[in-house]
mmCIF file of C-alpha atoms in Angstrom:
data_model
loop_
_atom_site.group_PDB
_atom_site.id
_atom_site.type_symbol
_atom_site.label_atom_id
_atom_site.label_comp_id
_atom_site.label_asym_id
_atom_site.label_seq_id
_atom_site.Cartn_x
_atom_site.Cartn_y
_atom_site.Cartn_z
ATOM 1 C CA MET R 3 -58.636 -107.288 -52.850
ATOM 2 C CA SER R 4 -59.002 -104.374 -50.562
ATOM 3 C CA VAL R 5 -57.405 -104.666 -47.160
ATOM 4 C CA ALA R 6 -57.778 -102.162 -44.286
ATOM 5 C CA VAL R 7 -55.236 -101.969 -41.489
ATOM 6 C CA MET R 8 -56.449 -101.256 -37.968
ATOM 7 C CA THR R 9 -54.817 -100.681 -34.749
ATOM 8 C CA ASP R 10 -55.607 -98.959 -31.233
ATOM 9 C CA THR R 11 -54.369 -95.841 -29.664
ATOM 10 C CA ASN R 12 -52.056 -97.808 -27.517
ATOM 11 C CA SER R 13 -49.817 -97.566 -30.529
ATOM 12 C CA GLY R 14 -49.253 -94.069 -30.040
ATOM 13 C CA LEU R 15 -50.771 -92.964 -33.281
ATOM 14 C CA THR R 16 -52.890 -89.880 -33.186
ATOM 15 C CA PRO R 17 -55.967 -89.594 -35.397
ATOM 16 C CA ALA R 18 -54.128 -87.332 -37.792
ATOM 17 C CA GLN R 19 -51.164 -89.737 -38.162
ATOM 18 C CA ALA R 20 -53.439 -92.718 -38.525
ATOM 19 C CA LYS R 21 -55.385 -90.766 -41.389
ATOM 20 C CA GLU R 22 -52.165 -89.752 -43.092
ATOM 21 C CA LEU R 23 -50.975 -93.411 -43.088
ATOM 22 C CA GLY R 24 -54.296 -94.957 -44.039
ATOM 23 C CA VAL R 25 -54.960 -96.835 -40.784
ATOM 24 C CA TYR R 26 -58.076 -96.971 -38.864
ATOM 25 C CA LEU R 27 -57.741 -96.126 -35.174
ATOM 26 C CA LEU R 28 -59.613 -97.621 -32.177
ATOM 27 C CA PRO R 29 -59.646 -95.379 -29.228
ATOM 28 C CA MET R 30 -58.849 -97.059 -25.939
ATOM 29 C CA PRO R 31 -60.988 -96.423 -22.938
ATOM 30 C CA ILE R 32 -59.282 -95.016 -19.686
ATOM 31 C CA LEU R 33 -61.063 -95.065 -16.369
ATOM 32 C CA ILE R 34 -60.338 -91.921 -14.299
ATOM 33 C CA ASP R 35 -62.097 -91.700 -10.903
ATOM 34 C CA GLY R 36 -64.790 -94.037 -12.020
ATOM 35 C CA ASN R 37 -65.557 -92.188 -15.371
ATOM 36 C CA ALA R 38 -64.709 -93.542 -18.888
ATOM 37 C CA TYR R 39 -62.808 -91.421 -21.323
ATOM 38 C CA TYR R 40 -61.393 -92.076 -24.768
ATOM 39 C CA GLU R 41 -57.953 -91.227 -26.062
ATOM 40 C CA HIS R 42 -58.145 -88.209 -28.484
ATOM 41 C CA GLN R 43 -61.857 -88.111 -28.167
ATOM 42 C CA SER R 44 -62.943 -86.974 -24.631
ATOM 43 C CA ILE R 45 -59.592 -86.653 -23.083
ATOM 44 C CA THR R 46 -56.191 -85.088 -24.515
ATOM 45 C CA PRO R 47 -52.677 -86.353 -23.449
ATOM 46 C CA LYS R 48 -52.053 -83.102 -21.606
ATOM 47 C CA GLU R 49 -55.365 -83.510 -19.460
ATOM 48 C CA PHE R 50 -54.442 -87.278 -18.838
ATOM 49 C CA TYR R 51 -50.976 -86.380 -17.317
ATOM 50 C CA GLU R 52 -52.535 -83.431 -15.341
ATOM 51 C CA LYS R 53 -54.904 -85.912 -13.740
ATOM 52 C CA MET R 54 -51.885 -88.345 -13.112
ATOM 53 C CA ARG R 55 -50.025 -85.521 -11.392
ATOM 54 C CA ALA R 56 -53.211 -84.927 -9.196
ATOM 55 C CA LYS R 57 -53.083 -88.697 -8.244
ATOM 56 C CA ALA R 58 -56.529 -89.479 -9.704
ATOM 57 C CA ASP R 59 -57.568 -93.010 -9.624
ATOM 58 C CA ILE R 60 -56.624 -94.112 -13.108
ATOM 59 C CA SER R 61 -56.983 -97.642 -14.618
ATOM 60 C CA THR R 62 -57.252 -99.032 -18.244
ATOM 61 C CA THR R 63 -59.847 -101.280 -19.690
ATOM 62 C CA GLN R 64 -60.507 -103.066 -22.989
ATOM 63 C CA PRO R 65 -62.747 -101.716 -25.683
ATOM 64 C CA SER R 66 -66.409 -102.964 -25.582
ATOM 65 C CA PRO R 67 -67.160 -105.709 -28.003
ATOM 66 C CA ALA R 68 -69.701 -103.318 -29.382
ATOM 67 C CA ASP R 69 -67.315 -100.594 -30.217
ATOM 68 C CA LEU R 70 -64.832 -103.008 -31.808
ATOM 69 C CA MET R 71 -67.520 -104.767 -33.936
ATOM 70 C CA ASP R 72 -69.197 -101.435 -34.943
ATOM 71 C CA LEU R 73 -65.818 -100.221 -36.212
ATOM 72 C CA TRP R 74 -65.130 -103.543 -38.213
ATOM 73 C CA GLU R 75 -68.788 -103.295 -39.606
ATOM 74 C CA GLU R 76 -67.981 -99.814 -40.856
ATOM 75 C CA ILE R 77 -64.694 -100.851 -42.329
ATOM 76 C CA LEU R 78 -66.112 -103.871 -44.158
ATOM 77 C CA LYS R 79 -68.522 -101.833 -46.067
ATOM 78 C CA THR R 80 -65.739 -100.466 -48.110
ATOM 79 C CA HIS R 81 -62.983 -103.289 -47.738
ATOM 80 C CA ASP R 82 -62.840 -106.922 -48.268
ATOM 81 C CA GLU R 83 -60.674 -107.656 -45.288
ATOM 82 C CA VAL R 84 -59.547 -106.115 -42.124
ATOM 83 C CA VAL R 85 -56.070 -106.723 -40.298
ATOM 84 C CA HIS R 86 -56.556 -105.635 -36.800
ATOM 85 C CA ILE R 87 -53.344 -104.981 -34.653
ATOM 86 C CA PRO R 88 -54.429 -104.763 -30.977
ATOM 87 C CA MET R 89 -52.027 -104.363 -27.936
ATOM 88 C CA SER R 90 -49.995 -107.398 -26.729
ATOM 89 C CA SER R 91 -52.060 -110.390 -25.467
ATOM 90 C CA GLY R 92 -49.749 -110.569 -22.624
ATOM 91 C CA LEU R 93 -50.790 -107.052 -21.366
ATOM 92 C CA SER R 94 -54.502 -107.067 -21.973
ATOM 93 C CA ALA R 95 -57.474 -109.385 -22.606
ATOM 94 C CA SER R 96 -58.343 -107.110 -25.645
ATOM 95 C CA CYS R 97 -56.553 -109.428 -28.149
ATOM 96 C CA ALA R 98 -58.206 -112.516 -27.063
ATOM 97 C CA THR R 99 -61.699 -110.844 -27.132
ATOM 98 C CA ALA R 100 -60.920 -109.543 -30.666
ATOM 99 C CA GLN R 101 -59.785 -113.031 -31.838
ATOM 100 C CA MET R 102 -63.028 -114.533 -30.467
ATOM 101 C CA LEU R 103 -65.270 -111.876 -32.189
ATOM 102 C CA ALA R 104 -63.349 -112.296 -35.318
ATOM 103 C CA GLU R 105 -64.435 -115.918 -35.597
ATOM 104 C CA ASP R 106 -67.954 -114.431 -36.527
ATOM 105 C CA TYR R 107 -66.482 -112.645 -39.718
ATOM 106 C CA GLU R 108 -66.044 -115.859 -41.836
ATOM 107 C CA GLY R 109 -62.304 -114.950 -42.642
ATOM 108 C CA ARG R 110 -62.699 -111.296 -43.237
ATOM 109 C CA VAL R 111 -61.156 -110.116 -39.891
ATOM 110 C CA PHE R 112 -57.547 -111.143 -39.078
ATOM 111 C CA VAL R 113 -56.423 -110.313 -35.475
ATOM 112 C CA VAL R 114 -52.653 -110.120 -35.087
ATOM 113 C CA ASP R 115 -51.128 -111.238 -31.921
ATOM 114 C CA ASN R 116 -47.539 -110.124 -32.161
ATOM 115 C CA HIS R 117 -46.837 -109.115 -28.534
ATOM 116 C CA ARG R 118 -46.403 -105.355 -29.273
ATOM 117 C CA ILE R 119 -47.264 -102.018 -27.399
ATOM 118 C CA SER R 120 -46.481 -98.354 -28.005
ATOM 119 C CA ILE R 121 -43.798 -97.700 -30.577
ATOM 120 C CA SER R 122 -43.399 -101.278 -31.562
ATOM 121 C CA GLN R 123 -47.209 -101.493 -32.053
ATOM 122 C CA LYS R 124 -46.887 -98.339 -34.157
ATOM 123 C CA SER R 125 -44.109 -100.171 -36.210
ATOM 124 C CA SER R 126 -46.348 -103.107 -36.841
ATOM 125 C CA ALA R 127 -49.076 -100.752 -38.256
ATOM 126 C CA TRP R 128 -46.259 -99.269 -40.616
ATOM 127 C CA ASP R 129 -45.051 -102.810 -41.477
ATOM 128 C CA ALA R 130 -48.820 -103.797 -42.275
ATOM 129 C CA VAL R 131 -49.338 -100.912 -44.524
ATOM 130 C CA ALA R 132 -46.144 -101.521 -46.399
ATOM 131 C CA LEU R 133 -47.125 -105.276 -46.849
ATOM 132 C CA ARG R 134 -50.423 -104.239 -48.101
ATOM 133 C CA GLU R 135 -48.984 -101.791 -50.644
ATOM 134 C CA ALA R 136 -46.587 -104.769 -51.824
ATOM 135 C CA GLY R 137 -49.942 -106.711 -52.517
ATOM 136 C CA CYS R 138 -50.331 -108.990 -49.517
ATOM 137 C CA GLY R 139 -53.559 -110.056 -48.248
ATOM 138 C CA ALA R 140 -54.788 -109.964 -44.691
ATOM 139 C CA GLN R 141 -53.915 -113.569 -43.888
ATOM 140 C CA GLU R 142 -50.335 -113.080 -45.182
ATOM 141 C CA ILE R 143 -49.951 -109.789 -43.445
ATOM 142 C CA ARG R 144 -50.895 -111.255 -40.047
ATOM 143 C CA ARG R 145 -48.654 -114.144 -40.694
ATOM 144 C CA GLU R 146 -45.531 -111.993 -41.414
ATOM 145 C CA LEU R 147 -46.351 -109.598 -38.404
ATOM 146 C CA GLU R 148 -46.642 -112.452 -35.936
ATOM 147 C CA ALA R 149 -43.523 -114.307 -37.409
ATOM 148 C CA SER R 150 -41.408 -111.124 -36.123
ATOM 149 C CA GLY R 151 -43.451 -110.711 -32.964
ATOM 150 C CA LEU R 152 -40.722 -111.392 -30.502
ATOM 151 C CA ASP R 153 -38.143 -109.167 -32.514
ATOM 152 C CA SER R 154 -38.656 -106.154 -30.314
ATOM 153 C CA ILE R 155 -38.156 -104.778 -26.703
ATOM 154 C CA VAL R 156 -39.602 -101.928 -25.109
ATOM 155 C CA TYR R 157 -38.042 -100.248 -22.069
ATOM 156 C CA VAL R 158 -40.096 -97.868 -19.806
ATOM 157 C CA GLY R 159 -38.835 -95.305 -17.459
ATOM 158 C CA VAL R 160 -41.328 -94.264 -14.872
ATOM 159 C CA GLU R 161 -41.558 -90.947 -13.223
ATOM 160 C CA THR R 162 -43.138 -92.074 -10.160
ATOM 161 C CA LEU R 163 -43.898 -95.344 -8.251
ATOM 162 C CA GLU R 164 -47.515 -94.436 -7.276
ATOM 163 C CA TYR R 165 -49.306 -96.272 -10.044
ATOM 164 C CA LEU R 166 -46.930 -99.222 -9.714
ATOM 165 C CA ARG R 167 -47.828 -99.374 -5.949
ATOM 166 C CA ARG R 168 -51.596 -99.052 -6.749
ATOM 167 C CA GLY R 169 -51.369 -101.886 -9.268
ATOM 168 C CA GLY R 170 -49.607 -104.165 -6.683
ATOM 169 C CA ARG R 171 -46.184 -104.424 -8.725
ATOM 170 C CA VAL R 172 -44.274 -102.836 -5.738
ATOM 171 C CA THR R 173 -45.137 -102.774 -2.101
ATOM 172 C CA ALA R 174 -46.097 -99.716 -0.128
ATOM 173 C CA GLY R 175 -42.653 -99.897 1.654
ATOM 174 C CA ALA R 176 -40.601 -100.165 -1.569
ATOM 175 C CA ALA R 177 -42.410 -97.221 -3.006
ATOM 176 C CA ALA R 178 -41.908 -95.020 -0.021
ATOM 177 C CA ILE R 179 -38.185 -95.841 0.120
ATOM 178 C CA GLY R 180 -37.795 -95.389 -3.687
ATOM 179 C CA ALA R 181 -39.546 -91.992 -3.531
ATOM 180 C CA VAL R 182 -37.220 -90.855 -0.798
ATOM 181 C CA LEU R 183 -34.000 -92.211 -2.450
ATOM 182 C CA GLN R 184 -35.307 -91.310 -6.032
ATOM 183 C CA ILE R 185 -34.666 -95.014 -6.975
ATOM 184 C CA LYS R 186 -36.958 -96.226 -9.764
ATOM 185 C CA PRO R 187 -37.369 -99.372 -11.733
ATOM 186 C CA LEU R 188 -36.439 -99.429 -15.360
ATOM 187 C CA LEU R 189 -39.217 -101.792 -16.847
ATOM 188 C CA LYS R 190 -38.915 -104.086 -20.012
ATOM 189 C CA ILE R 191 -41.586 -105.388 -22.157
ATOM 190 C CA GLU R 192 -40.448 -108.429 -24.011
ATOM 191 C CA GLY R 193 -42.861 -110.600 -25.748
ATOM 192 C CA GLU R 194 -45.697 -111.081 -23.273
ATOM 193 C CA LEU R 195 -43.441 -110.339 -20.153
ATOM 194 C CA LEU R 196 -43.513 -106.960 -18.153
ATOM 195 C CA ASP R 197 -40.673 -107.128 -15.661
ATOM 196 C CA ALA R 198 -38.143 -104.766 -14.071
ATOM 197 C CA CYS R 199 -34.684 -105.125 -15.545
ATOM 198 C CA ALA R 200 -32.671 -102.502 -13.679
ATOM 199 C CA LYS R 201 -32.904 -99.842 -10.981
ATOM 200 C CA VAL R 202 -31.962 -96.267 -11.731
ATOM 201 C CA ARG R 203 -31.351 -93.109 -9.524
ATOM 202 C CA GLY R 204 -33.468 -90.240 -10.658
ATOM 203 C CA THR R 205 -34.817 -89.706 -14.099
#
């Protein structure tokens, strides 16, 4: 049985890395000043950070159901099953949307909800490939990945409080004081929770 492994660009995988690994990659949309861009397609990481430094209005959104299903349809032309590893359900509705859409694929698309993002999501893709090469089917791969879903913690250091202020995670007053004193939160993603776990001075 042929099993395809798929994740999204929130994993940090580039198209070249995904191709080398044998993983299908769904580009995640980014909204910048009201315009939609797709990672590694219509915007590069360098361009993205330049827009952040210019204080552009930036937000994220989930992929459209059409984009997601189009990729599944393409994959299923050459594979029996798909293991899809989206970003954590605690950080985006994209996982729940994918799970709902997968119900129409009659047991051929398995959506993994193992609460991962960034390097831990990339690690899940590596694990899925290893399990596939060991002869596991899609359902078994999903079960194994979800069983270890809470075995990772991601720490995030921020360079500026601007986007935390815009997202309502810190108040305008706290952001202003933090900017003057160079005090920034160290964020922690554990399971479905994103929270500040410490305050640091400088970078």
